[in-house]
JSON list of C-alpha atoms in Angstrom, two decimals:
[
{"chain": "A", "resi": 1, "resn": "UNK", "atom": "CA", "xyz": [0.00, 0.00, 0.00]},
{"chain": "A", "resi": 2, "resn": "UNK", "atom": "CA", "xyz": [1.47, 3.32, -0.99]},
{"chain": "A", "resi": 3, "resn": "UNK", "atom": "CA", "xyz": [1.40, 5.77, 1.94]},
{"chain": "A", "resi": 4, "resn": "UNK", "atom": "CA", "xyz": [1.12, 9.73, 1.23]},
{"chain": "A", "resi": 5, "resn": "UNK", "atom": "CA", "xyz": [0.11, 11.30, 4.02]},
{"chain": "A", "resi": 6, "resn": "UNK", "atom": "CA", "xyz": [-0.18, 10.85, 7.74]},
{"chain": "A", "resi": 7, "resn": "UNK", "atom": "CA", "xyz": [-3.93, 10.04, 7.18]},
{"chain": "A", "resi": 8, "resn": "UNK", "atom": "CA", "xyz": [-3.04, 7.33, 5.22]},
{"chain": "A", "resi": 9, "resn": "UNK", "atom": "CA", "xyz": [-0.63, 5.44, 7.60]},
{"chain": "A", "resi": 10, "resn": "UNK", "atom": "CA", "xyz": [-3.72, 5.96, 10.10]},
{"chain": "A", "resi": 11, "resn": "UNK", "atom": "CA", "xyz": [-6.15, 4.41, 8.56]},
{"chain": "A", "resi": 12, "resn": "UNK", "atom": "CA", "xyz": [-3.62, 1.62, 7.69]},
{"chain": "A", "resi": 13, "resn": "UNK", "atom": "CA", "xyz": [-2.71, 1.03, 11.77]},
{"chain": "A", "resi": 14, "resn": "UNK", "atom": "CA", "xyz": [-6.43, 0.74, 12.28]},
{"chain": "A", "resi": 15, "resn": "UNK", "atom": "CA", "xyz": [-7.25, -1.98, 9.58]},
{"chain": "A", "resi": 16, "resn": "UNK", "atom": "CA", "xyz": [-4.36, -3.86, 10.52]},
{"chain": "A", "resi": 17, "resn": "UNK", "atom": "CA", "xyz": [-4.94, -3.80, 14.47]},
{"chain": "A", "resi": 18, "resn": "UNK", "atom": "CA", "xyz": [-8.89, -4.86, 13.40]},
{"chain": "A", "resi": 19, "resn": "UNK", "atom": "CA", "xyz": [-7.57, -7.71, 11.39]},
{"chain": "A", "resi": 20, "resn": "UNK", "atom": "CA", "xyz": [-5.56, -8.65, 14.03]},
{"chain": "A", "resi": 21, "resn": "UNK", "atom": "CA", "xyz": [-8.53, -8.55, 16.32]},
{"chain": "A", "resi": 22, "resn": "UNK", "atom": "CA", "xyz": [-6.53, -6.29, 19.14]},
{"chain": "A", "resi": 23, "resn": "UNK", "atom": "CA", "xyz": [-8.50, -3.57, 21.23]},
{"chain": "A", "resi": 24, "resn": "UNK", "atom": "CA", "xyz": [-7.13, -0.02, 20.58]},
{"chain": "A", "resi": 25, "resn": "UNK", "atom": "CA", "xyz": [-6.03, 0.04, 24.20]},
{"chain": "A", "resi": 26, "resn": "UNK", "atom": "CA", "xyz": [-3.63, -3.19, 23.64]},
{"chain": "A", "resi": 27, "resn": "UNK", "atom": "CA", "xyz": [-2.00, -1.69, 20.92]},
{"chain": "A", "resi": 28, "resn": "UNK", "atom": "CA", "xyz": [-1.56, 1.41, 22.75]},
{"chain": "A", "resi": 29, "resn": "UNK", "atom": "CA", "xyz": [-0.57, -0.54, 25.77]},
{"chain": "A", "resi": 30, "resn": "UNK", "atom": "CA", "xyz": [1.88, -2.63, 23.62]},
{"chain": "A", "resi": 31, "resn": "UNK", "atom": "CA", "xyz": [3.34, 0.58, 21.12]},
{"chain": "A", "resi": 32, "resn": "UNK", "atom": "CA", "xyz": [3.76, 2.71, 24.29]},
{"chain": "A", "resi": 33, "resn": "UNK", "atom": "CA", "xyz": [1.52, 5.14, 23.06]},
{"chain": "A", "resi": 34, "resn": "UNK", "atom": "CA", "xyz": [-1.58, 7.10, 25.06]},
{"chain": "A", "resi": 35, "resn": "UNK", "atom": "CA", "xyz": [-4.74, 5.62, 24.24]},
{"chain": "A", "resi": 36, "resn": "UNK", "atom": "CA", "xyz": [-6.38, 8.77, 23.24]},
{"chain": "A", "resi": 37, "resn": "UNK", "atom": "CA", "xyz": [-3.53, 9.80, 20.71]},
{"chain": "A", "resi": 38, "resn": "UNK", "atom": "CA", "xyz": [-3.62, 6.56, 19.20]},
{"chain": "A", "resi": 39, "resn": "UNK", "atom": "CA", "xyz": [-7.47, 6.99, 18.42]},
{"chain": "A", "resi": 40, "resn": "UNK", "atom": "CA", "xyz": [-6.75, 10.24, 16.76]},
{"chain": "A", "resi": 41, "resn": "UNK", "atom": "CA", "xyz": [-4.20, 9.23, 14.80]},
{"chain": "A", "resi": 42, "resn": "UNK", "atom": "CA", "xyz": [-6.30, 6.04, 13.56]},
{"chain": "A", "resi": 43, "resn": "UNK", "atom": "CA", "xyz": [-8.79, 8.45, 12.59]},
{"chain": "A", "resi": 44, "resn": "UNK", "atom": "CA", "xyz": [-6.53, 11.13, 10.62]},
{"chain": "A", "resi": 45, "resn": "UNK", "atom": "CA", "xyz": [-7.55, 14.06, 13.23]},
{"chain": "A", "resi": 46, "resn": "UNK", "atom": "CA", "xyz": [-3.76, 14.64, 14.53]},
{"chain": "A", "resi": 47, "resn": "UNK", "atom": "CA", "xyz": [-0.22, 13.70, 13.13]},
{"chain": "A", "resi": 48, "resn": "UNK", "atom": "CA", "xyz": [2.48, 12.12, 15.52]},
{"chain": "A", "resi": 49, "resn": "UNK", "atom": "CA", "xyz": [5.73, 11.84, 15.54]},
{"chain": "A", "resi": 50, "resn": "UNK", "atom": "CA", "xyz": [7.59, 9.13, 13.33]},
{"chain": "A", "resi": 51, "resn": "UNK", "atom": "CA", "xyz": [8.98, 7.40, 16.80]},
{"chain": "A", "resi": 52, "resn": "UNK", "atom": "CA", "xyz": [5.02, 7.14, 17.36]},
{"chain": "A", "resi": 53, "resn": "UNK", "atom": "CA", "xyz": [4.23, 5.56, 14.06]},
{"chain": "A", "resi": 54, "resn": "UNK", "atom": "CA", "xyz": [7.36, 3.40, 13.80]},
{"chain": "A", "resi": 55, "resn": "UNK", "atom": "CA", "xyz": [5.92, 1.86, 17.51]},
{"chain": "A", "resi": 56, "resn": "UNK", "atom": "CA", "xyz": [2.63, 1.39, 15.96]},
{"chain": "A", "resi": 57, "resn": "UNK", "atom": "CA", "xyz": [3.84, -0.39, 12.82]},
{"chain": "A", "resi": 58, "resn": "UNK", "atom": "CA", "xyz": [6.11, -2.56, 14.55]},
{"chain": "A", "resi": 59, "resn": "UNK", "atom": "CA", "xyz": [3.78, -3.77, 17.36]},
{"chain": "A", "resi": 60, "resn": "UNK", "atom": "CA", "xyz": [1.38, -4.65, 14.30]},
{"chain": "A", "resi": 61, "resn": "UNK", "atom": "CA", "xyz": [3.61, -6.36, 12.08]},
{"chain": "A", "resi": 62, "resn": "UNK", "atom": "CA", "xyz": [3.59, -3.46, 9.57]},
{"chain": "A", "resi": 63, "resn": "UNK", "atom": "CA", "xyz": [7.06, -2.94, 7.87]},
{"chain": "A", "resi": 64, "resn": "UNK", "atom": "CA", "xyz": [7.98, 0.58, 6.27]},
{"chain": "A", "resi": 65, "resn": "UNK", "atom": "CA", "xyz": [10.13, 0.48, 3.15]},
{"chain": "A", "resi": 66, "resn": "UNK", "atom": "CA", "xyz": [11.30, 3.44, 1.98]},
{"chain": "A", "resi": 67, "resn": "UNK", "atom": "CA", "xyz": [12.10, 3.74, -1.74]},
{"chain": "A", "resi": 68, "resn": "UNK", "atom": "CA", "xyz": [13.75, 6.52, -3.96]},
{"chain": "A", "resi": 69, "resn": "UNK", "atom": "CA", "xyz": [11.64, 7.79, -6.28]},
{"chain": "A", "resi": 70, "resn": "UNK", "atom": "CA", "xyz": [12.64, 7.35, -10.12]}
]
């Protein structure tokens, strides 16, 4: 999935953590992340830092490859 804006990558942590069948305060629990911020971020109404979506992705499976663009 091609990711271009923080939106995006939200809506991406949510499916994933749904498919997964993990409460949003697991994931936050897990990712280190406030509950309340994570919600937000699911639902594209606040950006967070890339520490915060790197914690997310990892604690979800969700690898980030970064490629140059031709």
């Amino acid at each position: 999935m091609k990711i271009t804006t923080p939106n995006d990558l939200g809506m991406l942590i949510r499916e994933r953590r749904e498919a997964i069948a993990l409460k949003q305060g697991d994931l936050a629990s897990i990712a280190g992340v406030d509950q309340g911020n994570l919600s937000k971020i699911e639902r594209g109404n606040t950006t967070a830092t890339l520490e915060t979506y790197l914690r997310l992705c990892a604690a979800l499976g969700i690898d980030i490859l970064a490629e140059p663009r031709a």
